[in-house]
Amino acid sequence: MTAQFDMFAQSHEEPGVVELAALLRSCPLVLVKKLSNNDRDWARLPNKHQAGVYISPRERDSGFFPNLVDKPRSDGGAAIRECFFRTEWPQVDEVREATRLVHYTSKGPETHLTGVPKAAFATLSPASFLVIGRYGVDGAARFQCLTIDSASDDALVLADTLDLPADFVAGVFEPEAALAAERERILDFAGEATAAWLGGTIAQFATANAALPSTAVLARMAREQYLAGHHLATLDPFLIENPGDTVREISRTIEWELFRKFQRRERAIELVRTILGDTPGDVTVTAVIRSLIDNIGEVDRLMLSASQQRKSRAGYSFEHQIEAMLAAGAVPFEKQVVMDAKKRPDFILPSLARFVKPVPGAANGLILSAKTTLRERWKQVQREMAGGDLFLATVDENVAANAIEDMATLGIVLVVPEALRMSRSTEYVRHTNVIGFGDFFRTELAGRRMPEWGCWAGPSHGGQ
């Protein structure tokens, strides 16, 4: 079984993960906010007026923060509602005695958390998180705050532990309840595994139920579930309003839930086999307790986050869904074709021959590369260009502005889901070399290239 990250460990090579694990383990109530660009820009750019983090009315009025009270005013202006409380910021070794939550009623619902350390926000990637843990209630409440960089392993641990959806914005959670719910899901299937153990067929049961499907099979299952749920017969990108959001939902939500379902089965079976073994017999309560004590480390690992295994499979999922969309749209392509110097781009459109030797006066072929996360990997992709056009598809939210600008100077066009393209948490909307999947299919392909490639691009495909 793939080794899992131990959120209950006392030490780990990533200090941030330890701090996050400690907060989630000990704190009864946690507020999580995905940071918008404005929530970060004030700490890293000059001439920004916002000096803190926007808090939505739902979270403001949830009971998580102290009650807002009217600030006395002598000028007769619109009411200002505020409260002050102590916040601790262990990552930057600061304590703020008077962090302020303030609502200027003249500005509508807009509420800000101010009096927070700039150092905690200044270097964060786009779509990072603010996590606030509340200990105690009312006047005795104290708040511990962490900022979680979206490009770090901490972000995966946070998302997996609290089961944050791909389109998550903000919410208040009870971590122990989230962990208990995950344990219950595992233990539900453990009952079936125990019955198999009692019948002496645990090994056969494990073979039939514990193996994760291949990435291609899991991708197909997710795709079929999406199509059924949306009453669609095809994944044709020319017939879907926002095909990028569709790819994101299939690969980052539906397929992830399917993956977790299979992984829970895997963990449940491993749990039963770890505690009881493979051979049924007269098992006493004392023997079970002793086995639990002897194997407590392994039991903990079986109950923990699937983040690392998720990371290793996510890229294949994204690539499978793009391939299915290309095929459904009748877009000609070749996959993983070996070019010179052993370059192997994900997709070449319409073909390697057309890419290497363009037809005079016609639109060139292109390379479409698929990367779930970019970080520095886009520099590897750049070597695949071979003098042609390169489109880089991603669902990565945390690509920094300077990286997008560097890609623009090299002629790389980013293709992202439509919701991410316009999101206030990403840097994409600020750059002209970023387009949505819909623009890629309808404008770049059907509107410009496919007719010149001799491919069908009828009215429903946005063609002539």
XYZ file of C-alpha atoms in Angstrom:
464
model
C 0.000 0.000 0.000
C 1.230 3.506 -0.783
C 2.609 5.235 2.297
C 0.314 7.989 3.535
C 1.139 11.246 5.254
C 0.650 10.937 9.024
C -1.222 14.025 10.203
C -0.912 12.816 13.785
C 2.863 12.530 13.686
C 4.866 14.613 16.123
C 7.467 15.623 13.554
C 7.751 15.873 9.787
C 10.203 17.380 7.375
C 7.657 20.069 6.450
C 7.183 22.326 9.520
C 4.020 23.869 8.065
C 2.375 20.455 7.836
C 3.114 19.848 11.512
C 1.559 23.174 12.518
C -1.504 22.510 10.393
C -1.861 18.958 11.719
C -1.600 20.225 15.309
C -4.301 22.823 14.695
C -6.665 20.360 12.999
C -6.033 17.794 15.715
C -6.668 20.075 18.683
C -8.973 22.837 17.530
C -12.755 22.271 17.808
C -13.681 24.884 15.225
C -11.779 26.099 12.151
C -12.484 28.781 9.555
C -10.875 28.265 6.144
C -10.769 30.972 3.472
C -9.310 30.697 -0.018
C -7.491 33.985 -0.464
C -8.395 36.286 -3.327
C -5.787 38.398 -5.097
C -6.824 41.407 -2.984
C -6.317 39.330 0.155
C -2.649 38.916 -0.843
C -1.866 42.025 -2.882
C -1.971 44.444 0.059
C 0.956 42.594 1.640
C 3.186 42.435 -1.422
C 2.349 45.360 -3.707
C 2.588 49.120 -3.068
C -0.408 51.465 -3.162
C -2.986 48.861 -2.135
C -5.729 50.162 0.136
C -7.062 46.897 1.505
C -4.982 45.943 4.557
C -6.219 42.502 5.450
C -8.561 39.717 4.392
C -12.143 39.982 3.172
C -14.612 37.990 5.282
C -17.987 37.192 3.743
C -21.212 37.926 5.670
C -21.889 34.197 6.040
C -18.622 33.557 7.878
C -18.796 36.910 9.701
C -22.225 36.107 11.139
C -21.648 32.367 11.684
C -20.816 32.761 15.374
C -17.170 31.931 14.764
C -15.979 35.470 15.542
C -16.964 37.634 18.516
C -20.105 39.676 17.974
C -19.674 42.960 16.150
C -20.683 46.081 18.068
C -21.353 49.596 16.821
C -18.415 51.959 17.053
C -19.407 55.270 18.685
C -19.477 58.049 16.100
C -19.993 61.771 16.635
C -20.126 62.761 12.973
C -23.455 61.119 12.202
C -21.938 58.880 9.517
C -23.026 55.378 8.597
C -22.539 52.796 11.303
C -19.219 51.030 11.696
C -19.481 47.625 13.360
C -16.346 46.043 14.797
C -14.781 43.695 17.287
C -11.228 43.114 18.499
C -9.557 39.883 19.555
C -6.165 38.264 20.045
C -4.634 36.280 17.194
C -1.520 34.090 17.228
C 0.582 33.599 14.067
C 3.149 30.862 14.841
C 4.555 30.733 11.304
C 5.866 34.295 11.600
C 6.237 34.214 15.401
C 3.806 37.069 16.012
C 0.916 37.726 18.362
C -1.572 40.481 17.587
C -3.525 41.633 20.628
C -6.010 43.731 18.659
C -6.840 42.050 15.382
C -9.963 43.772 14.120
C -13.003 42.499 12.271
C -14.692 45.591 10.859
C -17.848 46.165 8.820
C -18.267 49.577 7.239
C -22.006 49.525 6.608
C -21.691 52.329 4.041
C -19.873 49.825 1.797
C -22.586 47.198 1.901
C -21.711 43.747 3.247
C -17.961 44.245 2.876
C -16.155 43.140 6.037
C -12.399 42.912 6.608
C -10.067 41.215 9.026
C -7.303 43.735 9.734
C -4.436 44.043 12.171
C -2.791 40.948 10.741
C 0.945 40.470 9.982
C 2.001 41.337 6.449
C 4.778 38.727 6.579
C 2.217 35.920 6.744
C 0.732 36.912 3.361
C 3.508 38.567 1.359
C 4.954 35.506 -0.379
C 1.867 33.332 -0.863
C 0.959 31.799 -4.222
C -2.426 32.533 -5.800
C -5.389 30.620 -4.338
C -3.642 30.024 -1.012
C -5.578 29.611 2.238
C -6.048 31.346 5.544
C -6.858 28.881 8.343
C -8.074 30.244 11.678
C -8.578 27.906 14.603
C -10.795 29.018 17.482
C -10.189 27.748 20.993
C -12.830 28.532 23.625
C -15.946 30.664 23.248
C -17.141 34.211 23.756
C -14.780 36.389 25.800
C -12.453 33.465 26.492
C -11.923 32.631 22.822
C -8.460 32.783 21.324
C -7.540 32.397 17.686
C -4.558 30.721 16.041
C -3.922 31.602 12.395
C -1.989 29.862 9.634
C -1.517 30.787 5.999
C -1.269 27.726 3.753
C 0.484 28.165 0.432
C -1.495 26.539 -2.355
C 1.690 25.128 -3.902
C 2.623 23.230 -0.721
C 1.807 19.773 0.600
C -0.009 21.550 3.432
C -2.738 22.564 0.977
C -3.314 18.935 -0.027
C -3.507 17.847 3.611
C -6.001 20.631 4.322
C -8.184 19.800 1.314
C -8.142 16.064 1.999
C -8.765 16.328 5.746
C -11.727 18.701 5.417
C -12.843 17.311 2.032
C -12.716 20.717 0.353
C -14.269 20.739 -3.136
C -12.396 22.090 -6.156
C -14.558 25.239 -6.181
C -14.219 25.887 -2.451
C -14.221 29.537 -1.313
C -14.759 29.678 2.458
C -16.361 27.791 5.322
C -16.346 26.904 9.022
C -15.529 23.312 9.958
C -15.337 20.950 12.915
C -12.160 18.973 12.109
C -12.947 16.123 14.471
C -16.349 15.664 12.856
C -14.728 15.560 9.417
C -12.210 12.952 10.568
C -14.942 10.943 12.301
C -17.039 10.923 9.125
C -14.096 9.584 7.137
C -13.471 6.893 9.760
C -17.140 5.876 9.583
C -16.940 5.490 5.801
C -13.929 3.228 6.219
C -15.481 1.216 9.039
C -18.731 0.695 7.115
C -16.841 -1.290 4.493
C -14.731 -2.905 7.200
C -17.909 -4.699 8.287
C -18.076 -6.458 4.927
C -14.390 -7.272 5.160
C -14.891 -8.718 8.659
C -17.673 -10.955 7.359
C -15.301 -12.207 4.673
C -12.670 -12.841 7.354
C -15.126 -14.853 9.419
C -15.934 -16.896 6.323
C -12.260 -17.555 5.686
C -12.272 -15.668 2.364
C -10.554 -12.409 3.312
C -7.699 -12.915 0.827
C -10.109 -13.479 -2.052
C -12.289 -10.580 -0.872
C -9.233 -8.322 -0.846
C -8.280 -9.334 -4.377
C -11.774 -8.546 -5.637
C -12.315 -5.282 -3.761
C -9.074 -3.660 -2.643
C -7.331 -2.923 -5.917
C -7.638 0.607 -7.273
C -8.782 0.704 -10.904
C -6.266 1.887 -13.465
C -6.231 5.601 -14.169
C -7.888 5.036 -17.558
C -10.716 2.968 -16.050
C -11.312 5.439 -13.226
C -11.320 8.328 -15.716
C -13.944 6.546 -17.814
C -16.107 5.875 -14.749
C -15.975 9.557 -13.774
C -16.779 10.633 -17.317
C -19.783 8.315 -17.511
C -21.042 9.578 -14.160
C -20.765 13.193 -15.348
C -22.586 12.495 -18.599
C -25.386 10.655 -16.813
C -25.720 13.362 -14.185
C -25.945 16.112 -16.821
C -28.097 14.094 -19.261
C -25.474 14.328 -21.987
C -24.677 11.782 -24.661
C -21.208 13.071 -25.487
C -18.321 15.087 -24.115
C -18.106 17.098 -27.335
C -16.371 20.340 -26.257
C -18.058 22.312 -29.031
C -21.480 21.530 -27.562
C -20.599 22.279 -23.927
C -20.782 25.901 -22.810
C -17.726 25.771 -20.545
C -15.720 22.653 -21.457
C -12.863 23.605 -19.140
C -15.149 23.653 -16.124
C -16.424 20.263 -17.253
C -12.916 18.802 -17.359
C -12.220 20.255 -13.943
C -15.407 18.848 -12.428
C -14.792 15.382 -13.836
C -11.107 15.134 -12.953
C -10.950 17.115 -9.711
C -14.338 16.341 -8.137
C -16.093 13.269 -9.524
C -13.007 11.187 -10.177
C -11.491 12.206 -6.841
C -14.610 11.025 -5.006
C -14.506 7.712 -6.869
C -10.824 7.393 -6.031
C -11.503 7.992 -2.341
C -14.293 5.408 -2.384
C -11.927 2.747 -3.720
C -9.197 3.834 -1.368
C -11.511 3.569 1.638
C -12.168 -0.035 0.618
C -8.441 -0.629 0.379
C -7.874 0.857 3.823
C -10.789 -1.040 5.397
C -9.499 -4.381 4.154
C -5.969 -3.568 5.271
C -7.353 -2.565 8.676
C -9.140 -5.896 9.128
C -6.151 -7.907 7.931
C -3.752 -5.922 10.121
C -5.794 -6.502 13.271
C -7.202 -9.973 12.652
C -4.807 -11.571 10.166
C -5.934 -13.762 7.283
C -6.997 -16.910 9.128
C -10.262 -16.951 11.113
C -10.237 -18.442 14.545
C -11.342 -17.895 18.104
C -10.629 -14.199 18.551
C -11.130 -12.739 21.995
C -11.622 -9.110 22.887
C -8.262 -9.200 24.654
C -6.537 -10.483 21.513
C -8.101 -7.748 19.383
C -7.056 -5.042 21.854
C -3.526 -6.428 21.990
C -3.366 -6.466 18.178
C -4.584 -2.875 18.057
C -1.878 -1.810 20.508
C 0.828 -3.735 18.678
C -0.195 -2.269 15.324
C -1.313 1.213 16.350
C 1.155 2.924 14.012
C -0.120 0.998 11.008
C -3.748 1.602 12.007
C -3.063 5.349 12.159
C -1.497 5.315 8.719
C -4.514 3.506 7.305
C -6.811 6.256 8.580
C -4.845 9.148 7.144
C -4.852 11.460 4.178
C -4.610 10.148 0.634
C -2.892 13.300 -0.585
C 0.332 11.791 -1.901
C -1.417 8.998 -3.784
C -3.822 11.582 -5.133
C -0.938 13.694 -6.461
C 0.592 10.765 -8.316
C -2.670 10.009 -10.161
C -4.080 13.504 -10.810
C -1.986 14.200 -13.904
C -3.128 11.031 -15.637
C -6.749 11.878 -14.861
C -6.514 15.320 -16.461
C -4.815 13.926 -19.554
C -7.436 11.169 -19.963
C -10.293 13.674 -19.836
C -8.694 15.986 -22.402
C -8.110 13.024 -24.718
C -11.767 12.024 -24.381
C -12.875 15.568 -25.157
C -10.668 15.793 -28.251
C -12.051 12.493 -29.516
C -15.674 13.458 -28.786
C -15.192 16.698 -30.710
C -13.655 14.924 -33.719
C -10.458 16.924 -33.299
C -7.593 15.101 -35.056
C -4.612 14.404 -32.795
C -1.768 12.051 -32.064
C -0.856 11.210 -28.499
C 2.599 10.757 -26.951
C 4.359 10.725 -30.316
C 8.152 10.597 -30.017
C 9.784 13.623 -31.600
C 13.456 14.475 -31.952
C 15.655 14.343 -28.839
C 13.129 11.909 -27.349
C 10.542 14.638 -26.778
C 7.111 13.140 -26.188
C 4.411 15.838 -25.995
C 0.997 14.847 -24.675
C -0.915 15.725 -27.853
C 0.029 16.939 -31.334
C -2.765 18.429 -33.460
C -3.611 17.415 -36.139
C -0.593 15.109 -36.597
C 3.161 14.939 -36.217
C 3.618 15.086 -39.994
C 1.552 18.270 -40.273
C 3.354 19.805 -37.294
C 6.834 19.066 -38.657
C 6.022 20.052 -42.266
C 3.285 22.703 -42.333
C 1.230 23.132 -45.478
C 2.128 26.464 -47.139
C -0.535 29.094 -46.548
C -2.443 26.933 -44.058
C -2.633 27.077 -40.264
C 0.179 25.310 -38.482
C -0.226 22.283 -36.286
C 0.184 22.729 -32.550
C 1.260 20.982 -29.390
C -1.231 20.647 -26.532
C 0.414 19.715 -23.260
C -1.611 18.804 -20.166
C -0.257 19.487 -16.685
C -2.441 19.344 -13.601
C 0.091 21.437 -11.695
C 2.799 23.580 -13.237
C 5.314 24.933 -10.721
C 8.570 24.768 -12.705
C 7.349 21.998 -15.003
C 6.284 24.432 -17.702
C 9.986 25.005 -18.439
C 10.240 21.340 -19.407
C 7.224 21.710 -21.672
C 8.818 24.700 -23.378
C 11.517 22.412 -24.782
C 8.798 20.534 -26.702
C 7.840 23.548 -28.829
C 10.261 22.752 -31.646
C 9.499 26.098 -33.231
C 5.730 25.467 -33.264
C 2.761 26.724 -31.299
C 2.435 25.421 -27.754
C -0.784 25.436 -25.740
C -0.436 24.380 -22.106
C -3.639 23.143 -20.451
C -3.826 23.169 -16.669
C -6.217 23.256 -13.726
C -3.541 24.742 -11.483
C -4.803 27.708 -9.478
C -1.485 28.809 -8.003
C 0.490 29.919 -11.067
C 2.205 33.204 -10.241
C 2.003 36.287 -12.438
C 5.730 36.309 -13.220
C 5.554 32.700 -14.472
C 2.611 33.572 -16.739
C 4.566 36.550 -18.077
C 7.638 34.379 -18.701
C 5.485 31.939 -20.653
C 4.084 34.812 -22.708
C 7.584 35.882 -23.782
C 8.158 32.342 -25.077
C 4.870 32.225 -26.955
C 3.209 29.720 -24.611
C -0.565 30.052 -24.328
C -2.186 28.747 -21.142
C -5.541 26.993 -21.466
C -7.496 26.916 -18.198
C -11.059 26.183 -17.019
C -13.381 29.119 -17.526
C -14.105 29.537 -13.811
C -10.386 29.767 -13.053
C -9.840 32.172 -15.926
C -12.174 34.692 -14.272
C -11.525 33.806 -10.635
C -10.498 36.515 -8.175
C -8.171 34.003 -6.529
C -5.978 33.379 -9.582
C -3.697 35.573 -11.674
C -5.109 34.424 -15.000
C -7.578 37.206 -15.736
C -4.752 39.734 -15.833
C -2.936 38.134 -18.779
C -3.708 37.958 -22.488
C -1.833 34.689 -23.060
C -4.411 32.833 -20.953
C -7.580 31.522 -22.599
C -10.419 29.258 -21.522
C -10.981 25.770 -22.917
C -14.029 27.076 -24.767
C -11.924 29.687 -26.571
C -9.341 27.045 -27.397
C -11.860 24.696 -28.996
C -14.275 27.151 -30.607
C -11.953 29.978 -31.644
C -8.454 28.540 -31.936
C -9.431 25.169 -33.399
C -12.855 25.287 -35.073
C -12.721 28.932 -35.998
C -9.141 29.149 -37.214
C -7.245 25.915 -37.711
C -9.558 22.980 -38.350
C -11.037 24.327 -41.607
C -7.509 24.791 -42.966
C -6.533 21.334 -41.741
C -9.337 19.932 -43.892
C -11.322 18.910 -40.795
C -15.043 19.266 -40.346
C -16.027 22.347 -38.349
C -19.738 22.688 -38.927
C -22.113 25.271 -37.445
C -22.431 23.501 -34.108
C -18.671 23.558 -33.854
C -18.392 27.276 -34.297
C -17.009 26.925 -37.791
C -18.090 28.420 -41.100
